mmCIF file of C-alpha atoms in Angstrom:
data_model
loop_
_atom_site.group_PDB
_atom_site.id
_atom_site.type_symbol
_atom_site.label_atom_id
_atom_site.label_comp_id
_atom_site.label_asym_id
_atom_site.label_seq_id
_atom_site.Cartn_x
_atom_site.Cartn_y
_atom_site.Cartn_z
ATOM 1 C CA UNK A 1 46.149 -95.970 -28.833
ATOM 2 C CA UNK A 2 49.609 -96.528 -27.241
ATOM 3 C CA UNK A 3 50.689 -98.984 -24.600
ATOM 4 C CA UNK A 4 53.822 -100.057 -22.679
ATOM 5 C CA UNK A 5 54.604 -103.434 -21.142
ATOM 6 C CA UNK A 6 57.204 -104.085 -18.627
ATOM 7 C CA UNK A 7 57.120 -107.907 -18.212
ATOM 8 C CA UNK A 8 59.079 -108.095 -14.936
ATOM 9 C CA UNK A 9 57.634 -106.766 -11.549
ATOM 10 C CA UNK A 10 61.149 -107.043 -10.089
ATOM 11 C CA UNK A 11 64.673 -107.741 -11.286
ATOM 12 C CA UNK A 12 67.389 -109.070 -9.015
ATOM 13 C CA UNK A 13 70.917 -108.616 -9.916
ATOM 14 C CA UNK A 14 74.290 -108.787 -7.906
ATOM 15 C CA UNK A 15 76.458 -105.815 -7.741
ATOM 16 C CA UNK A 16 78.757 -105.691 -10.576
ATOM 17 C CA UNK A 17 76.736 -107.888 -12.863
ATOM 18 C CA UNK A 18 74.962 -106.540 -15.880
ATOM 19 C CA UNK A 19 71.392 -105.033 -15.472
ATOM 20 C CA UNK A 20 68.730 -105.290 -18.045
ATOM 21 C CA UNK A 21 65.177 -104.084 -17.443
ATOM 22 C CA UNK A 22 62.802 -104.992 -20.426
ATOM 23 C CA UNK A 23 60.315 -102.814 -22.057
ATOM 24 C CA UNK A 24 58.092 -103.454 -25.113
ATOM 25 C CA UNK A 25 55.771 -100.851 -26.704
ATOM 26 C CA UNK A 26 52.847 -100.307 -29.119
ATOM 27 C CA UNK A 27 52.071 -97.094 -30.958
ATOM 28 C CA UNK A 28 50.307 -96.149 -34.112
ATOM 29 C CA UNK A 29 53.002 -93.917 -35.523
ATOM 30 C CA UNK A 30 56.556 -93.348 -34.699
ATOM 31 C CA UNK A 31 57.521 -93.919 -31.025
ATOM 32 C CA UNK A 32 59.191 -91.508 -28.629
ATOM 33 C CA UNK A 33 60.497 -93.632 -25.937
ATOM 34 C CA UNK A 34 61.618 -92.662 -22.418
ATOM 35 C CA UNK A 35 63.166 -94.329 -19.259
ATOM 36 C CA UNK A 36 62.603 -92.764 -15.838
ATOM 37 C CA UNK A 37 63.852 -93.936 -12.354
ATOM 38 C CA UNK A 38 62.109 -93.345 -9.030
ATOM 39 C CA UNK A 39 63.882 -93.544 -5.632
ATOM 40 C CA UNK A 40 61.830 -94.034 -2.459
ATOM 41 C CA UNK A 41 59.771 -90.944 -1.552
ATOM 42 C CA UNK A 42 60.840 -89.092 -4.756
ATOM 43 C CA UNK A 43 59.457 -88.135 -8.106
ATOM 44 C CA UNK A 44 60.392 -89.688 -11.317
ATOM 45 C CA UNK A 45 63.860 -88.795 -12.716
ATOM 46 C CA UNK A 46 64.434 -88.694 -16.452
ATOM 47 C CA UNK A 47 67.172 -91.092 -17.509
ATOM 48 C CA UNK A 48 67.244 -91.199 -21.362
ATOM 49 C CA UNK A 49 65.004 -90.936 -24.338
ATOM 50 C CA UNK A 50 65.044 -92.256 -28.023
ATOM 51 C CA UNK A 51 63.714 -89.880 -30.532
ATOM 52 C CA UNK A 52 65.415 -90.904 -33.828
ATOM 53 C CA UNK A 53 68.873 -91.926 -35.032
ATOM 54 C CA UNK A 54 71.225 -94.228 -33.411
ATOM 55 C CA UNK A 55 69.447 -97.126 -31.844
ATOM 56 C CA UNK A 56 71.689 -97.250 -28.905
ATOM 57 C CA UNK A 57 70.880 -94.262 -26.538
ATOM 58 C CA UNK A 58 73.174 -93.404 -23.687
ATOM 59 C CA UNK A 59 71.860 -91.640 -20.561
ATOM 60 C CA UNK A 60 72.620 -90.642 -17.106
ATOM 61 C CA UNK A 61 74.328 -92.781 -14.407
ATOM 62 C CA UNK A 62 75.915 -95.099 -16.908
ATOM 63 C CA UNK A 63 72.523 -96.287 -18.322
ATOM 64 C CA UNK A 64 71.868 -96.949 -22.025
ATOM 65 C CA UNK A 65 68.940 -98.469 -23.904
ATOM 66 C CA UNK A 66 68.650 -100.078 -27.253
ATOM 67 C CA UNK A 67 65.783 -99.350 -29.542
ATOM 68 C CA UNK A 68 64.691 -102.226 -31.572
ATOM 69 C CA UNK A 69 61.937 -101.362 -34.095
ATOM 70 C CA UNK A 70 61.266 -104.929 -35.391
ATOM 71 C CA UNK A 71 60.783 -106.335 -31.843
ATOM 72 C CA UNK A 72 59.127 -102.985 -30.533
ATOM 73 C CA UNK A 73 61.439 -103.213 -27.685
ATOM 74 C CA UNK A 74 63.319 -100.599 -25.647
ATOM 75 C CA UNK A 75 65.329 -102.459 -23.077
ATOM 76 C CA UNK A 76 67.275 -100.422 -20.444
ATOM 77 C CA UNK A 77 70.876 -101.675 -19.694
ATOM 78 C CA UNK A 78 73.819 -101.126 -17.432
ATOM 79 C CA UNK A 79 77.025 -103.036 -17.836
ATOM 80 C CA UNK A 80 77.868 -103.101 -14.119
ATOM 81 C CA UNK A 81 75.084 -102.616 -11.544
ATOM 82 C CA UNK A 82 75.610 -100.604 -8.288
ATOM 83 C CA UNK A 83 73.652 -101.186 -4.969
ATOM 84 C CA UNK A 84 72.606 -97.429 -5.374
ATOM 85 C CA UNK A 85 70.791 -98.420 -8.632
ATOM 86 C CA UNK A 86 68.209 -100.247 -6.602
ATOM 87 C CA UNK A 87 65.068 -98.302 -7.365
ATOM 88 C CA UNK A 88 61.777 -98.427 -9.384
ATOM 89 C CA UNK A 89 62.165 -98.012 -13.351
ATOM 90 C CA UNK A 90 59.383 -96.866 -15.566
ATOM 91 C CA UNK A 91 59.415 -97.041 -19.335
ATOM 92 C CA UNK A 92 57.088 -94.549 -21.215
ATOM 93 C CA UNK A 93 56.174 -94.157 -24.898
ATOM 94 C CA UNK A 94 54.238 -91.349 -26.810
ATOM 95 C CA UNK A 95 53.155 -91.308 -30.404
ATOM 96 C CA UNK A 96 55.152 -88.735 -32.209
ATOM 97 C CA UNK A 97 51.930 -87.685 -33.964
ATOM 98 C CA UNK A 98 49.781 -87.074 -30.855
ATOM 99 C CA UNK A 99 48.486 -83.696 -30.475
ATOM 100 C CA UNK A 100 49.858 -82.952 -27.162
ATOM 101 C CA UNK A 101 52.303 -85.521 -26.256
ATOM 102 C CA UNK A 102 50.521 -87.799 -23.662
ATOM 103 C CA UNK A 103 52.999 -90.158 -22.117
ATOM 104 C CA UNK A 104 51.840 -93.763 -21.573
ATOM 105 C CA UNK A 105 53.864 -95.265 -18.668
ATOM 106 C CA UNK A 106 54.513 -98.914 -17.911
ATOM 107 C CA UNK A 107 53.648 -100.539 -14.709
ATOM 108 C CA UNK A 108 57.292 -100.241 -13.406
ATOM 109 C CA UNK A 109 60.187 -102.619 -12.606
ATOM 110 C CA UNK A 110 61.610 -102.768 -9.120
ATOM 111 C CA UNK A 111 65.365 -103.278 -9.379
ATOM 112 C CA UNK A 112 67.075 -104.861 -6.491
ATOM 113 C CA UNK A 113 71.076 -104.821 -6.441
ATOM 114 C CA UNK A 114 72.583 -106.954 -3.850
ATOM 115 C CA UNK A 115 76.161 -106.383 -2.482
ATOM 116 C CA UNK B 1 63.964 -73.197 -7.794
ATOM 117 C CA UNK B 2 65.419 -75.217 -10.496
ATOM 118 C CA UNK B 3 62.883 -78.158 -10.472
ATOM 119 C CA UNK B 4 59.341 -78.792 -10.061
ATOM 120 C CA UNK B 5 58.110 -77.913 -6.540
ATOM 121 C CA UNK B 6 55.123 -79.421 -4.901
ATOM 122 C CA UNK B 7 53.453 -78.526 -1.560
ATOM 123 C CA UNK B 8 52.786 -79.838 0.933
ATOM 124 C CA UNK B 9 55.016 -82.843 0.726
ATOM 125 C CA UNK B 10 52.645 -84.664 3.269
ATOM 126 C CA UNK B 11 49.154 -84.099 4.052
ATOM 127 C CA UNK B 12 46.966 -86.068 6.439
ATOM 128 C CA UNK B 13 43.233 -85.379 6.608
ATOM 129 C CA UNK B 14 40.027 -86.633 7.762
ATOM 130 C CA UNK B 15 37.600 -88.324 5.399
ATOM 131 C CA UNK B 16 35.132 -85.724 3.993
ATOM 132 C CA UNK B 17 37.397 -82.825 4.146
ATOM 133 C CA UNK B 18 38.653 -80.869 1.222
ATOM 134 C CA UNK B 19 42.321 -80.726 0.217
ATOM 135 C CA UNK B 20 44.226 -78.613 -1.998
ATOM 136 C CA UNK B 21 47.639 -79.564 -3.570
ATOM 137 C CA UNK B 22 50.017 -77.166 -5.210
ATOM 138 C CA UNK B 23 52.481 -77.449 -8.011
ATOM 139 C CA UNK B 24 55.020 -74.968 -9.013
ATOM 140 C CA UNK B 25 56.516 -76.026 -12.509
ATOM 141 C CA UNK B 26 59.847 -75.286 -13.908
ATOM 142 C CA UNK B 27 59.978 -71.707 -15.206
ATOM 143 C CA UNK B 28 59.136 -71.508 -18.854
ATOM 144 C CA UNK B 29 57.426 -74.954 -19.108
ATOM 145 C CA UNK B 30 54.247 -74.359 -20.768
ATOM 146 C CA UNK B 31 52.942 -78.016 -20.086
ATOM 147 C CA UNK B 32 51.856 -79.248 -16.803
ATOM 148 C CA UNK B 33 50.549 -82.703 -15.939
ATOM 149 C CA UNK B 34 48.984 -84.291 -12.784
ATOM 150 C CA UNK B 35 49.346 -87.839 -11.877
ATOM 151 C CA UNK B 36 48.303 -90.139 -9.009
ATOM 152 C CA UNK B 37 50.520 -93.128 -7.824
ATOM 153 C CA UNK B 38 49.094 -95.608 -5.382
ATOM 154 C CA UNK B 39 51.597 -97.454 -3.149
ATOM 155 C CA UNK B 40 54.176 -99.178 -5.160
ATOM 156 C CA UNK B 41 52.183 -98.729 -8.349
ATOM 157 C CA UNK B 42 52.298 -97.191 -11.683
ATOM 158 C CA UNK B 43 51.141 -93.707 -12.692
ATOM 159 C CA UNK B 44 47.559 -92.845 -13.334
ATOM 160 C CA UNK B 45 47.246 -89.676 -15.459
ATOM 161 C CA UNK B 46 44.885 -87.175 -14.072
ATOM 162 C CA UNK B 47 44.979 -84.083 -16.026
ATOM 163 C CA UNK B 48 46.966 -82.018 -18.561
ATOM 164 C CA UNK B 49 47.387 -78.241 -18.878
ATOM 165 C CA UNK B 50 48.766 -76.395 -21.869
ATOM 166 C CA UNK B 51 49.045 -72.796 -20.591
ATOM 167 C CA UNK B 52 46.011 -72.060 -18.467
ATOM 168 C CA UNK B 53 43.654 -74.379 -20.330
ATOM 169 C CA UNK B 54 43.221 -78.008 -19.839
ATOM 170 C CA UNK B 55 42.490 -79.906 -23.165
ATOM 171 C CA UNK B 56 42.523 -83.205 -21.507
ATOM 172 C CA UNK B 57 40.759 -83.848 -18.141
ATOM 173 C CA UNK B 58 40.011 -87.547 -18.987
ATOM 174 C CA UNK B 59 41.877 -88.895 -16.039
ATOM 175 C CA UNK B 60 39.963 -87.135 -13.262
ATOM 176 C CA UNK B 61 38.480 -90.080 -11.424
ATOM 177 C CA UNK B 62 35.296 -88.202 -10.350
ATOM 178 C CA UNK B 63 33.604 -84.740 -10.090
ATOM 179 C CA UNK B 64 35.100 -84.330 -6.578
ATOM 180 C CA UNK B 65 38.535 -83.782 -8.242
ATOM 181 C CA UNK B 66 39.214 -80.475 -10.039
ATOM 182 C CA UNK B 67 42.298 -78.466 -11.013
ATOM 183 C CA UNK B 68 43.236 -75.085 -12.354
ATOM 184 C CA UNK B 69 46.246 -73.224 -13.581
ATOM 185 C CA UNK B 70 46.686 -69.440 -13.354
ATOM 186 C CA UNK B 71 49.136 -67.291 -15.161
ATOM 187 C CA UNK B 72 50.624 -70.290 -16.955
ATOM 188 C CA UNK B 73 52.498 -71.223 -14.009
ATOM 189 C CA UNK B 74 51.246 -72.510 -10.609
ATOM 190 C CA UNK B 75 48.529 -75.205 -10.628
ATOM 191 C CA UNK B 76 46.343 -76.409 -7.774
ATOM 192 C CA UNK B 77 44.613 -79.821 -7.812
ATOM 193 C CA UNK B 78 41.522 -79.803 -5.277
ATOM 194 C CA UNK B 79 39.807 -82.899 -3.914
ATOM 195 C CA UNK B 80 36.583 -82.304 -2.353
ATOM 196 C CA UNK B 81 34.798 -84.541 0.207
ATOM 197 C CA UNK B 82 37.889 -86.725 0.381
ATOM 198 C CA UNK B 83 37.507 -90.612 0.665
ATOM 199 C CA UNK B 84 39.988 -93.124 1.864
ATOM 200 C CA UNK B 85 40.469 -94.428 -1.759
ATOM 201 C CA UNK B 86 42.035 -90.946 -2.485
ATOM 202 C CA UNK B 87 44.960 -91.813 -0.442
ATOM 203 C CA UNK B 88 47.984 -91.822 -2.738
ATOM 204 C CA UNK B 89 51.064 -89.812 -3.889
ATOM 205 C CA UNK B 90 50.092 -87.101 -6.200
ATOM 206 C CA UNK B 91 52.801 -86.280 -8.766
ATOM 207 C CA UNK B 92 53.045 -83.173 -10.830
ATOM 208 C CA UNK B 93 55.351 -82.855 -13.930
ATOM 209 C CA UNK B 94 56.065 -80.159 -16.440
ATOM 210 C CA UNK B 95 57.652 -79.913 -19.921
ATOM 211 C CA UNK B 96 58.751 -77.432 -22.500
ATOM 212 C CA UNK B 97 56.523 -76.860 -25.696
ATOM 213 C CA UNK B 98 54.647 -80.109 -25.979
ATOM 214 C CA UNK B 99 52.513 -80.828 -28.835
ATOM 215 C CA UNK B 100 52.879 -82.822 -32.035
ATOM 216 C CA UNK B 101 56.534 -83.563 -32.730
ATOM 217 C CA UNK B 102 57.746 -82.535 -29.316
ATOM 218 C CA UNK B 103 60.255 -84.869 -27.767
ATOM 219 C CA UNK B 104 60.762 -83.127 -24.453
ATOM 220 C CA UNK B 105 60.782 -85.252 -21.313
ATOM 221 C CA UNK B 106 58.592 -84.455 -18.395
ATOM 222 C CA UNK B 107 60.082 -83.281 -15.233
ATOM 223 C CA UNK B 108 58.647 -84.219 -12.001
ATOM 224 C CA UNK B 109 58.306 -82.983 -8.416
ATOM 225 C CA UNK B 110 58.650 -85.077 -5.458
ATOM 226 C CA UNK B 111 54.974 -85.285 -5.003
ATOM 227 C CA UNK B 112 52.365 -84.883 -2.261
ATOM 228 C CA UNK B 113 51.717 -87.964 -0.010
ATOM 229 C CA UNK B 114 47.990 -87.733 0.830
ATOM 230 C CA UNK B 115 46.684 -89.848 3.693
ATOM 231 C CA UNK B 116 42.917 -89.979 4.327
ATOM 232 C CA UNK B 117 42.010 -91.068 7.801
#
């Protein structure tokens, strides 16, 4: 079985400061990891993924995430947050050996960036 | 269109009525997924289609819920005898060639906001 934990319901950060959204996971095999963002009244938008290779993954809108196998973490980061980054962020994992690629989503973290 | 399209975007209906939600996936995407999202909550998996077949229906909450997919494209999610607890946003996603080893992300529509009075 696979699972994802996003330990923070909400993250508050001032505009221009670094933003970090935490995610830890559990899978039986090798993980495929994803981050999505959801703006109000919209569907989820894909930000980035880790499949293999370099532990630091760069994605859309200046976001990046660092895969840490020993800590089973995949934290999302942005060096300088914008007010427009305020949204709901979801981490998701799937086991690379799963037969059909079911994604397990975390509960989501609300990011609030204040001017 | 270029993305996943869902209709209607909003649906208000009376308790006990049947509703049908539609999802038009990205062209060429063989996999299609339905999720339910209650207000401000995470995603609840409902059902997955590979082509026209549904290998995993484990998330459907009751026998009032059913889904089909025809021609490997459009899917409809039907809720019969709706209850107030069915009120939620229903999201559809599609992806290209899932299965063992696939690393393709899912692409989401904007959802149908269902309100049961």
